[in-house]
Coordinates of C-alpha atoms (C1' of nucleotides) in Angstrom, one line a residue:
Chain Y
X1 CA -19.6 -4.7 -21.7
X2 CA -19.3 -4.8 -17.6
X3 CA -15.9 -3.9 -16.4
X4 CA -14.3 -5.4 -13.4
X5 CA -13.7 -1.4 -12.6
X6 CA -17.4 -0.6 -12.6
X7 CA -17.8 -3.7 -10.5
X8 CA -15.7 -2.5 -8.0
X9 CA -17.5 0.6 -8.3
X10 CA -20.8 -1.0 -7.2
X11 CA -19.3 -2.7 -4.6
X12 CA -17.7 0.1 -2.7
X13 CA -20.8 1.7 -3.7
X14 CA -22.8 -0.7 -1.3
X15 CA -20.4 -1.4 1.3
X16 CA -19.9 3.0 2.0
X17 CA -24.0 2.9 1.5
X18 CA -24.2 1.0 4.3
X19 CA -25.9 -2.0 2.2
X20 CA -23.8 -4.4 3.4
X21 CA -22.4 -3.8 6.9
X22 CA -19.0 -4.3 8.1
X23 CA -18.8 -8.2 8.7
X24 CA -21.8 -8.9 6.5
X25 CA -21.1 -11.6 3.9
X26 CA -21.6 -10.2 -0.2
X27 CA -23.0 -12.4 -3.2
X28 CA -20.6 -15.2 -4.1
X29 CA -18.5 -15.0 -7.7
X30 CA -21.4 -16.7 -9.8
X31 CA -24.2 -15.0 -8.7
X32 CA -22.8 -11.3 -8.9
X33 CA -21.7 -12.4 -12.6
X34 CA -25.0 -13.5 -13.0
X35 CA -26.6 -10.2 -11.8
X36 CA -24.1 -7.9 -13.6
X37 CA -23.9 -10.6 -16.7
X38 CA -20.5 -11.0 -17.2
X39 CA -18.2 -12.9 -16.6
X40 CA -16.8 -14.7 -12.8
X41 CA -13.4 -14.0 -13.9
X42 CA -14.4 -10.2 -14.4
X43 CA -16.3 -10.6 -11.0
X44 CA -13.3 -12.2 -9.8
X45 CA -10.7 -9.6 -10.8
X46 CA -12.7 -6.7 -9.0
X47 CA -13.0 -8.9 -5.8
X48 CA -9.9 -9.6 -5.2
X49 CA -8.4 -5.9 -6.0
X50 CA -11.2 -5.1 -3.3
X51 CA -9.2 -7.8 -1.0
X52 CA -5.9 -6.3 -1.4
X53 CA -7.0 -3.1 -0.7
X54 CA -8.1 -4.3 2.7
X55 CA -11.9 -3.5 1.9
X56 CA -13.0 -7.2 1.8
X57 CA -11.9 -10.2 2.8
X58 CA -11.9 -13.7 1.0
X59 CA -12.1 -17.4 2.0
X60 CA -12.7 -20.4 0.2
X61 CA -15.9 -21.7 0.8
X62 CA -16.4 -19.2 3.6
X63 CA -17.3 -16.7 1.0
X64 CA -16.2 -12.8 0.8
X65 CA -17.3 -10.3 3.2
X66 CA -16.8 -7.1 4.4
X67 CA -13.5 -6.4 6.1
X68 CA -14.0 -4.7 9.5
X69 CA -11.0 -2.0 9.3
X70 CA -10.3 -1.6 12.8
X71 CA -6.7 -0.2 12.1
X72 CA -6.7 2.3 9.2
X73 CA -3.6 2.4 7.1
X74 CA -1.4 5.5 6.1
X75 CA 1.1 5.4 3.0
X76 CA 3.8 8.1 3.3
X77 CA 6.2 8.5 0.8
X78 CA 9.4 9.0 1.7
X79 CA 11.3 11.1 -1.3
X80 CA 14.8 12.2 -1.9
X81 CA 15.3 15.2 0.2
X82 CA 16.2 17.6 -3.0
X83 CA 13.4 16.5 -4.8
X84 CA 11.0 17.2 -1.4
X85 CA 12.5 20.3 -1.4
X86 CA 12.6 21.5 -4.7
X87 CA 8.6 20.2 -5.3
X88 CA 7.9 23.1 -2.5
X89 CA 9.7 25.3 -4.9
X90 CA 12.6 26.0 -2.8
X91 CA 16.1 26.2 -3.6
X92 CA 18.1 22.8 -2.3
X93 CA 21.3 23.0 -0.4
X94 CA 23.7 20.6 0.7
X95 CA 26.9 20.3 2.5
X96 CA 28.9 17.3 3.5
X97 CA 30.0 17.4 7.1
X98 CA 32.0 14.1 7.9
X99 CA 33.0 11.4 6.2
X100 CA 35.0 8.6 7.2
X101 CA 35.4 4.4 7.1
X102 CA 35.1 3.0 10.6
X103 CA 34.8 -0.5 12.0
X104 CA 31.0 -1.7 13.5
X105 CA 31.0 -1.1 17.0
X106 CA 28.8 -2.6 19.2
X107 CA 26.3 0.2 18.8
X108 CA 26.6 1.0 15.2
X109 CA 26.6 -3.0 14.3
X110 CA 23.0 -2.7 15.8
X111 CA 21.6 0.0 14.1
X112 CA 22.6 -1.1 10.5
X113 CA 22.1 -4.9 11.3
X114 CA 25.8 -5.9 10.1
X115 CA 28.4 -7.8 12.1
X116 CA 30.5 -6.1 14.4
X117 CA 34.5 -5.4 13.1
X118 CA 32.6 -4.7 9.5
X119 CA 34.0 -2.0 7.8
X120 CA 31.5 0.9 7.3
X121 CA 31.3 4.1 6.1
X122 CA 29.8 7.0 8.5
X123 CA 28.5 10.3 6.4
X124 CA 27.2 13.4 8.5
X125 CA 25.6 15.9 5.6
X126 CA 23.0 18.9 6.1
X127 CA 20.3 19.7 3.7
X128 CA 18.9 23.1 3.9
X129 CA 15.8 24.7 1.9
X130 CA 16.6 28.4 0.7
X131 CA 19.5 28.3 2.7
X132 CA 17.3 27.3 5.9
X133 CA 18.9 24.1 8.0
X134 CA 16.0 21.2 6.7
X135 CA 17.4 17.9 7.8
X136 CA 20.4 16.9 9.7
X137 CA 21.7 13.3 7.7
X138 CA 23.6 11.1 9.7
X139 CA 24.7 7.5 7.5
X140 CA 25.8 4.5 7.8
X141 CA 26.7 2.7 4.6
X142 CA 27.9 -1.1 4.6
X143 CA 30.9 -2.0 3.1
X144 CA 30.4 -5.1 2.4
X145 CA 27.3 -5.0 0.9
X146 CA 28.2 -1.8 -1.3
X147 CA 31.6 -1.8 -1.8
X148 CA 32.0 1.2 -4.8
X149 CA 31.1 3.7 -1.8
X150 CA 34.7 4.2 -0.5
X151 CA 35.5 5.2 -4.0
X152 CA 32.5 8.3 -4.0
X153 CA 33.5 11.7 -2.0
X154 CA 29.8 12.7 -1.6
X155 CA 31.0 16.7 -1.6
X156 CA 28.6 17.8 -4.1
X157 CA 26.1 14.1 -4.7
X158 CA 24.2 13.3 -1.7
X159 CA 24.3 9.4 -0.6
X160 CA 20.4 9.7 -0.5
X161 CA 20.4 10.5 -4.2
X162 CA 23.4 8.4 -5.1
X163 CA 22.0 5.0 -3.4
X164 CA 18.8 5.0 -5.3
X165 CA 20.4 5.0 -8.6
X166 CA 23.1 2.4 -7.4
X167 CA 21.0 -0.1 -4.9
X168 CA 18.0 -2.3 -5.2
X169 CA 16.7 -2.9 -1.4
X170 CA 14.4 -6.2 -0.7
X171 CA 13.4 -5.2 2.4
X172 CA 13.0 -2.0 4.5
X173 CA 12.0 -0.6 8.1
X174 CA 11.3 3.0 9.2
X175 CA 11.1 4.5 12.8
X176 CA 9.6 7.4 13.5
X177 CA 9.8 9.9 16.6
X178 CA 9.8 12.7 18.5
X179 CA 12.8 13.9 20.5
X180 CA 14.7 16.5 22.6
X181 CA 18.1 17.4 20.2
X182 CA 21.5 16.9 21.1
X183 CA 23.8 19.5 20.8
X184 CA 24.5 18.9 17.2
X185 CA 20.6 19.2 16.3
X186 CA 20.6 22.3 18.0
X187 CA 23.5 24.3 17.0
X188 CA 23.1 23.2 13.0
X189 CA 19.7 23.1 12.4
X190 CA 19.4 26.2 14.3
X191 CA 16.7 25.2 16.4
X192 CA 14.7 27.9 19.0
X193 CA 14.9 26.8 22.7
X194 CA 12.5 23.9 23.7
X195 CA 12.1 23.6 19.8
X196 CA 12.3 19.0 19.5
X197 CA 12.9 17.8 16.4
X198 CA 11.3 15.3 14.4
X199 CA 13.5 11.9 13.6
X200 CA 12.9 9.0 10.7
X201 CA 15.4 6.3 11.0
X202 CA 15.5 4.1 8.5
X203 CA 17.3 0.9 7.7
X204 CA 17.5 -1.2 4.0
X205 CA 18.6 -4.9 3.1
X206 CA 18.7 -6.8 0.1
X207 CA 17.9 -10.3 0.9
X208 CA 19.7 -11.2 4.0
X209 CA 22.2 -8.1 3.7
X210 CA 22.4 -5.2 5.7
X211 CA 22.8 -2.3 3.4
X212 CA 22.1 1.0 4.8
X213 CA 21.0 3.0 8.3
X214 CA 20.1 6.5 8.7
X215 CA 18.9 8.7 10.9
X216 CA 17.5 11.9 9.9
X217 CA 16.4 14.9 11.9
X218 CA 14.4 18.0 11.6
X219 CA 13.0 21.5 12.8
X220 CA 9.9 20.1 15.0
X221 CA 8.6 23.2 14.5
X222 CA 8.5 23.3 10.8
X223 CA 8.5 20.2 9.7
X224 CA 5.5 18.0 8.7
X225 CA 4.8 14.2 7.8
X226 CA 1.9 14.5 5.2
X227 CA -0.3 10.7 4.4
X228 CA -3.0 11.2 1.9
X229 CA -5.3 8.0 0.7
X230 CA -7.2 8.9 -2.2
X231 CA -10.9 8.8 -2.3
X232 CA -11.9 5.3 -3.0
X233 CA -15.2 6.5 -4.5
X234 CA -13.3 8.8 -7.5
X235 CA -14.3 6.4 -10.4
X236 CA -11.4 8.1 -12.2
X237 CA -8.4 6.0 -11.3
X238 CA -7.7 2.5 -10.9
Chain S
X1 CA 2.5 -25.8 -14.0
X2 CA 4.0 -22.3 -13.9
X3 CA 2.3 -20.2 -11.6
X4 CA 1.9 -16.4 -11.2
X5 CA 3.8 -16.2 -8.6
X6 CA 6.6 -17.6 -9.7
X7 CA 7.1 -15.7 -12.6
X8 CA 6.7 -12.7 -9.7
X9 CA 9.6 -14.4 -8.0
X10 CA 12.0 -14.7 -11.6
X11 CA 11.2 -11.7 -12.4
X12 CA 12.1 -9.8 -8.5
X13 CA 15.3 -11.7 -8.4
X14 CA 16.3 -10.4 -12.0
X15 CA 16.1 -7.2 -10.7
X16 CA 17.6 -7.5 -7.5
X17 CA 20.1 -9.4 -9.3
X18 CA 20.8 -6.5 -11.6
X19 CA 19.8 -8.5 -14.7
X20 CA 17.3 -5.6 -15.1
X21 CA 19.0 -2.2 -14.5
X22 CA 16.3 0.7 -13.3
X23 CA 14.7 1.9 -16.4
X24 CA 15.7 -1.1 -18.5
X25 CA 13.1 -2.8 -20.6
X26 CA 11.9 -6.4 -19.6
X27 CA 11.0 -8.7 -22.5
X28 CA 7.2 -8.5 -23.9
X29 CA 4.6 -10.9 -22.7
X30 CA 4.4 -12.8 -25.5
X31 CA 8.0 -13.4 -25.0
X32 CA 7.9 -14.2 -21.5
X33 CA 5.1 -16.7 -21.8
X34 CA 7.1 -18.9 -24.4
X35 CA 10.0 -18.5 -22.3
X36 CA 8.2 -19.9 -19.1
X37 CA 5.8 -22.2 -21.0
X38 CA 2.5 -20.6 -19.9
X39 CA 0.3 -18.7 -21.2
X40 CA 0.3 -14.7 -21.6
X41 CA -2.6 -13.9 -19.1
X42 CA -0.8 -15.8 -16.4
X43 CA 2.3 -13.3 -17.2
X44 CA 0.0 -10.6 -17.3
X45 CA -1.0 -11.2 -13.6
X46 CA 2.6 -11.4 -12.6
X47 CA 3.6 -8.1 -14.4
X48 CA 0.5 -6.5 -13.2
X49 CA 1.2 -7.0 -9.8
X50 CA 4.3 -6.6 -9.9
X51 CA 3.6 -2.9 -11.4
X52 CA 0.8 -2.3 -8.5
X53 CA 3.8 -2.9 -6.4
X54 CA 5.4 0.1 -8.3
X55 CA 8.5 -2.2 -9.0
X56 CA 7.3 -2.1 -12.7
X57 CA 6.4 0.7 -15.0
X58 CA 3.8 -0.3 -17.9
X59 CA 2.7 1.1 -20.6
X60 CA 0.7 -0.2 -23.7
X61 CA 3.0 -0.3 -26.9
X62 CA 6.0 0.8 -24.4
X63 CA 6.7 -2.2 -23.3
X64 CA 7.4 -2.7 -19.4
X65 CA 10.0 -1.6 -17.2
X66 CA 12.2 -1.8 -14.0
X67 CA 10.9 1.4 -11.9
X68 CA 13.6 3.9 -11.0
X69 CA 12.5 3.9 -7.3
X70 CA 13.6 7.7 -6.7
X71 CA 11.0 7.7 -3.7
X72 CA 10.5 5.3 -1.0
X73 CA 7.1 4.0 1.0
X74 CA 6.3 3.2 4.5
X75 CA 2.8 1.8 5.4
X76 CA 1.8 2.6 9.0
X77 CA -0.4 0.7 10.5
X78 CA -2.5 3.1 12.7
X79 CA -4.4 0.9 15.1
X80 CA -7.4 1.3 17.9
X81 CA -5.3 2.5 20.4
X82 CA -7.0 -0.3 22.4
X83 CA -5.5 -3.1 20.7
X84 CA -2.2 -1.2 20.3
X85 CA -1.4 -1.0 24.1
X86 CA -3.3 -4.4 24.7
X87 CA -0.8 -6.5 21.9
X88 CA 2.0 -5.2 23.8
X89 CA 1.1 -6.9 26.9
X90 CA 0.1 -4.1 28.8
X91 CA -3.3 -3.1 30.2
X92 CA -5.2 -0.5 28.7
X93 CA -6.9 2.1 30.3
X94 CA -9.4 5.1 29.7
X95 CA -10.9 8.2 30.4
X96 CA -13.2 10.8 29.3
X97 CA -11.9 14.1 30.1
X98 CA -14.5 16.3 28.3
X99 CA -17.6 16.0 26.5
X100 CA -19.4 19.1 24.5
X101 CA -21.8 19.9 21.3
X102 CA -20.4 23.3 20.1
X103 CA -21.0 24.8 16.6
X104 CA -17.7 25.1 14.4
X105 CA -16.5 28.1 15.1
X106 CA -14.1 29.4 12.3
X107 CA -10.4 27.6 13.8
X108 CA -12.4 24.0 14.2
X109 CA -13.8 24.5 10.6
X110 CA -10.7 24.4 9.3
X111 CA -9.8 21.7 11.0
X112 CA -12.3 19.2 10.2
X113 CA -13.2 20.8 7.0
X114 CA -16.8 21.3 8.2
X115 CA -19.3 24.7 7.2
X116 CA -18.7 27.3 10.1
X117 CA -21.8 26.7 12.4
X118 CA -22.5 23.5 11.8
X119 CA -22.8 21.2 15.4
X120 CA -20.0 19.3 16.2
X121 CA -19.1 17.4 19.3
X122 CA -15.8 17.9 20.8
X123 CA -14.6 15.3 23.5
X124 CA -11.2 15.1 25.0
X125 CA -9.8 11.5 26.3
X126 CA -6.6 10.0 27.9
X127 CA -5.4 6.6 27.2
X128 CA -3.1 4.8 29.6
X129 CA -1.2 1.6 29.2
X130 CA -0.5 0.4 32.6
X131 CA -2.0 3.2 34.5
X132 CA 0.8 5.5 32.6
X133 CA -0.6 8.1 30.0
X134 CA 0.0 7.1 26.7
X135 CA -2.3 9.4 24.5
X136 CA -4.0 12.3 25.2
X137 CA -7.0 12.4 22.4
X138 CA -8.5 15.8 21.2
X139 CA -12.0 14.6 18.8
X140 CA -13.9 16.6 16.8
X141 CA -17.2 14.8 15.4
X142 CA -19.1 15.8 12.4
X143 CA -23.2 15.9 14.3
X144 CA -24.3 16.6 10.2
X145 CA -22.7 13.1 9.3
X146 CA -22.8 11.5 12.3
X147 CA -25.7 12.7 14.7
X148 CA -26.2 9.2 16.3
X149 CA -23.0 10.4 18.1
X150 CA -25.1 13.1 19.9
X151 CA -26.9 10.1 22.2
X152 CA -23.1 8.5 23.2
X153 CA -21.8 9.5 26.5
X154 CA -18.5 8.3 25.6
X155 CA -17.6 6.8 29.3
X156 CA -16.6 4.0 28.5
X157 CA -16.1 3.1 24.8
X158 CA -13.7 5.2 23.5
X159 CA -14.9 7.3 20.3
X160 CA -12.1 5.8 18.2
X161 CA -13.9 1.9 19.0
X162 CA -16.8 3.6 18.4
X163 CA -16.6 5.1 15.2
X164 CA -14.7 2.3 13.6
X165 CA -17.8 -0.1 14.0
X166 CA -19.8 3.0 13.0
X167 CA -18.6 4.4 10.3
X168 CA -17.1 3.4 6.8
X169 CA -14.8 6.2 5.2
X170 CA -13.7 6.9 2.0
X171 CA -11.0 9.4 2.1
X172 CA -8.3 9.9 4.9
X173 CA -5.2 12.1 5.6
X174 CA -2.8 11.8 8.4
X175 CA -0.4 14.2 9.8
X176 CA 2.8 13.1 11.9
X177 CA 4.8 15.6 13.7
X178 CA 6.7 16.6 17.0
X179 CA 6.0 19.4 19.0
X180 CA 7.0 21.1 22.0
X181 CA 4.2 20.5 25.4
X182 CA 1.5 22.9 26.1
X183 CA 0.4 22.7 29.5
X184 CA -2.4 20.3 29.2
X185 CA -0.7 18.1 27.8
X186 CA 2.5 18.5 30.0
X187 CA -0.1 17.7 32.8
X188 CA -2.4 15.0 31.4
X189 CA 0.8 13.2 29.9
X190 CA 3.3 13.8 33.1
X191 CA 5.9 14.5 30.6
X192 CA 9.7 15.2 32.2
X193 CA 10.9 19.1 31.2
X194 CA 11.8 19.1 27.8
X195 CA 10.0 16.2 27.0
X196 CA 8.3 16.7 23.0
X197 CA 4.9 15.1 22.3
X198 CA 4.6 13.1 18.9
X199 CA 1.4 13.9 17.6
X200 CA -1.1 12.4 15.1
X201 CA -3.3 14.1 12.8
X202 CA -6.1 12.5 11.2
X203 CA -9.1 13.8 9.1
X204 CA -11.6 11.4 7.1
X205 CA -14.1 11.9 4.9
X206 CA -17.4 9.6 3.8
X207 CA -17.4 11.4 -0.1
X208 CA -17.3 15.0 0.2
X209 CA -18.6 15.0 3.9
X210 CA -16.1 15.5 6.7
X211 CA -16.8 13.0 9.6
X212 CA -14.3 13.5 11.9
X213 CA -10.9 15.1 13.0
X214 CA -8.9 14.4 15.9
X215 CA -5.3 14.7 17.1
X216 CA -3.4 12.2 19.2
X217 CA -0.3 13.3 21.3
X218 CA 1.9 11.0 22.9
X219 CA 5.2 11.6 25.3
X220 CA 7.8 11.9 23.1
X221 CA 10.1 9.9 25.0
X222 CA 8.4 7.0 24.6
X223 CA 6.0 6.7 22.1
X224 CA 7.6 5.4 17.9
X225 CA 5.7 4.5 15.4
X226 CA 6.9 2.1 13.1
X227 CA 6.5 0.3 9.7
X228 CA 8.1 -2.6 8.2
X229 CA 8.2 -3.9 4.7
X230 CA 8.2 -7.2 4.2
X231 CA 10.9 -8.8 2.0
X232 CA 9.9 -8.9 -2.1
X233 CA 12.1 -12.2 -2.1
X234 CA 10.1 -14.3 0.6
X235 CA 8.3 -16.5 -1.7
X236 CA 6.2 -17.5 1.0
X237 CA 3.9 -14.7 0.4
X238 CA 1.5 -13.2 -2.1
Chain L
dA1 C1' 12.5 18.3 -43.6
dT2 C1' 7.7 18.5 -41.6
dC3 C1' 3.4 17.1 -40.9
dG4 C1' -0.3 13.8 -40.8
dA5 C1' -2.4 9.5 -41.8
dT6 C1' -1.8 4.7 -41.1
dA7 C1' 0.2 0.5 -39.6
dA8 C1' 2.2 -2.2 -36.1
dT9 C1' 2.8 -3.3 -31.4
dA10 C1' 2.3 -4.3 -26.5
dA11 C1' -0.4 -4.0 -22.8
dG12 C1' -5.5 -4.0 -21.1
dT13 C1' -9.6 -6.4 -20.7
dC14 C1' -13.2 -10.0 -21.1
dT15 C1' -14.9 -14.7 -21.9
dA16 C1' -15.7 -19.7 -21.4
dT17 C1' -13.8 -23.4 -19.4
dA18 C1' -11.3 -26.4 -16.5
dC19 C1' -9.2 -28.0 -12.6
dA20 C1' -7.1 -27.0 -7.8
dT21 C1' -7.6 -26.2 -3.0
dA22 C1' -9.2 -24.7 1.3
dA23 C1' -13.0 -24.7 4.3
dT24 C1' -17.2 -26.2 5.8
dC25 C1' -21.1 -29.2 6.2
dC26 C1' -23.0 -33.4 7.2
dC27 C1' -23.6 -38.1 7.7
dG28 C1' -22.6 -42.4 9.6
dC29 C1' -19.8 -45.1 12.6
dG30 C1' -18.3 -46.2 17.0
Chain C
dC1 C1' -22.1 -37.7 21.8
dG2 C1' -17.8 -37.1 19.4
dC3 C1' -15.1 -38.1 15.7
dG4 C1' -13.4 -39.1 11.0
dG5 C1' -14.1 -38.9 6.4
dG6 C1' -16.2 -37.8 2.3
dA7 C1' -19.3 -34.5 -0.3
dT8 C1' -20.0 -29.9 -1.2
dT9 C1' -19.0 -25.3 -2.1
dA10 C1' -16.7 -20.8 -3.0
dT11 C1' -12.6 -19.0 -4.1
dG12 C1' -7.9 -19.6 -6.5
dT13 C1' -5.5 -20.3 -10.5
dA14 C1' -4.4 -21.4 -15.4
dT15 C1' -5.7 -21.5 -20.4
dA16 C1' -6.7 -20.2 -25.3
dG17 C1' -8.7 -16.9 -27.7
dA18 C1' -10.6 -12.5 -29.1
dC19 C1' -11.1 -7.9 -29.1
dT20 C1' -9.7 -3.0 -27.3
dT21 C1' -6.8 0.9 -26.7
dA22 C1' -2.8 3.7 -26.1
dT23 C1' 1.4 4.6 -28.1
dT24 C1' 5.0 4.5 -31.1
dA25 C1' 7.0 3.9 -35.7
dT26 C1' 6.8 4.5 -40.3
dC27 C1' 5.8 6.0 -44.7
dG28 C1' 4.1 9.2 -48.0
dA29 C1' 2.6 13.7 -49.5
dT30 C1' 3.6 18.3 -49.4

DNA sequence: ATCGATAATAAGTCTATACATAATCCCGCG
DNA sequence: CGCGGGATTATGTATAGACTTATTATCGAT
């Protein structure tokens, strides 16, 4: 029996073999089931996994061809900072430094997306890896939208950790930069002169709902953002 | 008719509506098609994507799942640095600062994960959005993979728009960081003292054969790269 | 109680068929 | 020549049914 992987196999196979060019329109449904005798909803199913991977692209009528990827695409996973830590086989350290309920200024309303006069809650915490400063944390939690965090102390849970067990999130943006430190960046995460450091900000709602913004800071020096894509030609996974 | 995607919608707002805790099991299939009144393959292609997603866990006799989501993902969007600047309105600019075939030695080796001694063309670019620097480019090229490169001068296409209409690629992996200056870049980018670059590091592969490494630096000060994720309950969308 | 064979289960895949829908082509009318 | 409208076409979606496969649960023998 012909599986829709294999087809999509074959496929990739021609489109990296330079068979079909970039742009170049591929057999329609019926006559690839025809040539690889099966079925056009098999054909069908490996097409359109093709699509949303961004390696063809579909139109009624128009046919399917292949995509011209002129912007290539990088996934990074963002995981809780213990776990990052501990993976590397490091021990994982944490210390609250600040916590306390404020009303949304101006300038905090615009950074977690919530009204201003909102009540929030502001959370400064420092992770460090064997002991080492790792990333400076600096939260802003809606009250609002996640009421039961005035009632957590976060002295030994980290609101990273503690969030994704509580909080679904619909929708999500990240920022990320280089910059000089402030004062703060320097003196705790012990950074060496001209050393910048390397900031994600990132902010979470659920539906409409502002839930969450942080900004989080590391050592520029020793700090990197890794993105792999797996080989699309390894036959050995989906 | 009950469609796909609206079982994809029921089933997204029973988990953002905490009908389904993280790690809960959802109802079977079979279950789910009586329920809706549709058949089980049309559930099937709702679960399924839904589990591509990663907001489902499957497995076969297991049942299906809400996914704890310890760890979250940011797609980045890495585009011709052309189109980048030119989408923001701004007009794009280029120049070819260097241009040489040199065998690997045993520091560019490791870089682009070519043999030692193998040719490789190394070119050096700046990119400028307005007439200001916006990324100083530093290319390796694979001549084994790619020796059509060897009869481009490189004046005035930019290798990135080259290769892209060139060159499929089946395996890619990107490195973000910040870093302090050194003095080339200091110069070629005009940065103000203490100014970091963000840099990008990107390797790809065509099967086992390394095409290509280069690494992008832009003025810290400036430059962010961002990544949005659209929201799981706009039903407007696949 | 432990182990191993077996049954039961839920997802995974494929098929043939039907109809829907978007996009294109093309023809004929003005 | 341009335009509108219908025919055509390729993909999109849904269905019932069958078979496969991974995994778990269970039951029986030791």
């Amino acid at each position: 029996m012909v599986s829709y992987k294999s087809i999509k196999a074959e496929i990739l196979n021609g489109i990296v073999g330079r068979q079909w060019a970039p742009g170049e329109l591929i057999p329609n449904e019926e006559d690839l089931a025809r040539d690889y005798g099966c079925s056009r909803s098999t054909v069908n199913r490996a097409l359109q996994e093709l699509a949303d991977l961004g390696i063809l692209e579909r139109r009624r009528k128009a046919g399917t061809r292949v995509a011209q990827r002129t912007s290539r695409g990088a996934l990074i996973q963002i995981q809780i900072v213990r776990s990052e830590i501990e993976q590397s086989g490091r021990r994982y350290g944490y210390v609250l430094l600040h916590r306390e309920v404020q009303a949304a200024d101006s300038a905090t309303a615009g950074l977690i997306d919530a009204p201003r006069g909102k009540p929030l809650l502001h959370l400064r915490c420092l992770h460090l890896a064997d002991g080492v400063p790792y990333q400076l944390e600096s939260r802003w939690i809606s009250l609002v939208a996640l009421p039961s965090a005035r009632d957590v102390d976060f002295e030994s849970v980290g609101p990273n950790e503690w969030l994704v067990t509580q909080v679904p999130y619909s929708r999500s943006e990240h920022i990320f930069s280089a910059a000089p430190p402030n004062a703060e960046e320097r003196e705790r995460l012990r950074l060496r002169p001209d050393e910048p450091v390397f900031v994600i900000e990132r902010r979470t709602w659920l539906a409409a709902q502002a839930l969450t913004y942080v900004r989080l800071a590391h050592p520029g020096l020793s700090y990197r953002m890794i993105s792999r894509e797996d080989d699309l030609l390894d036959e050995t996974e989906s």
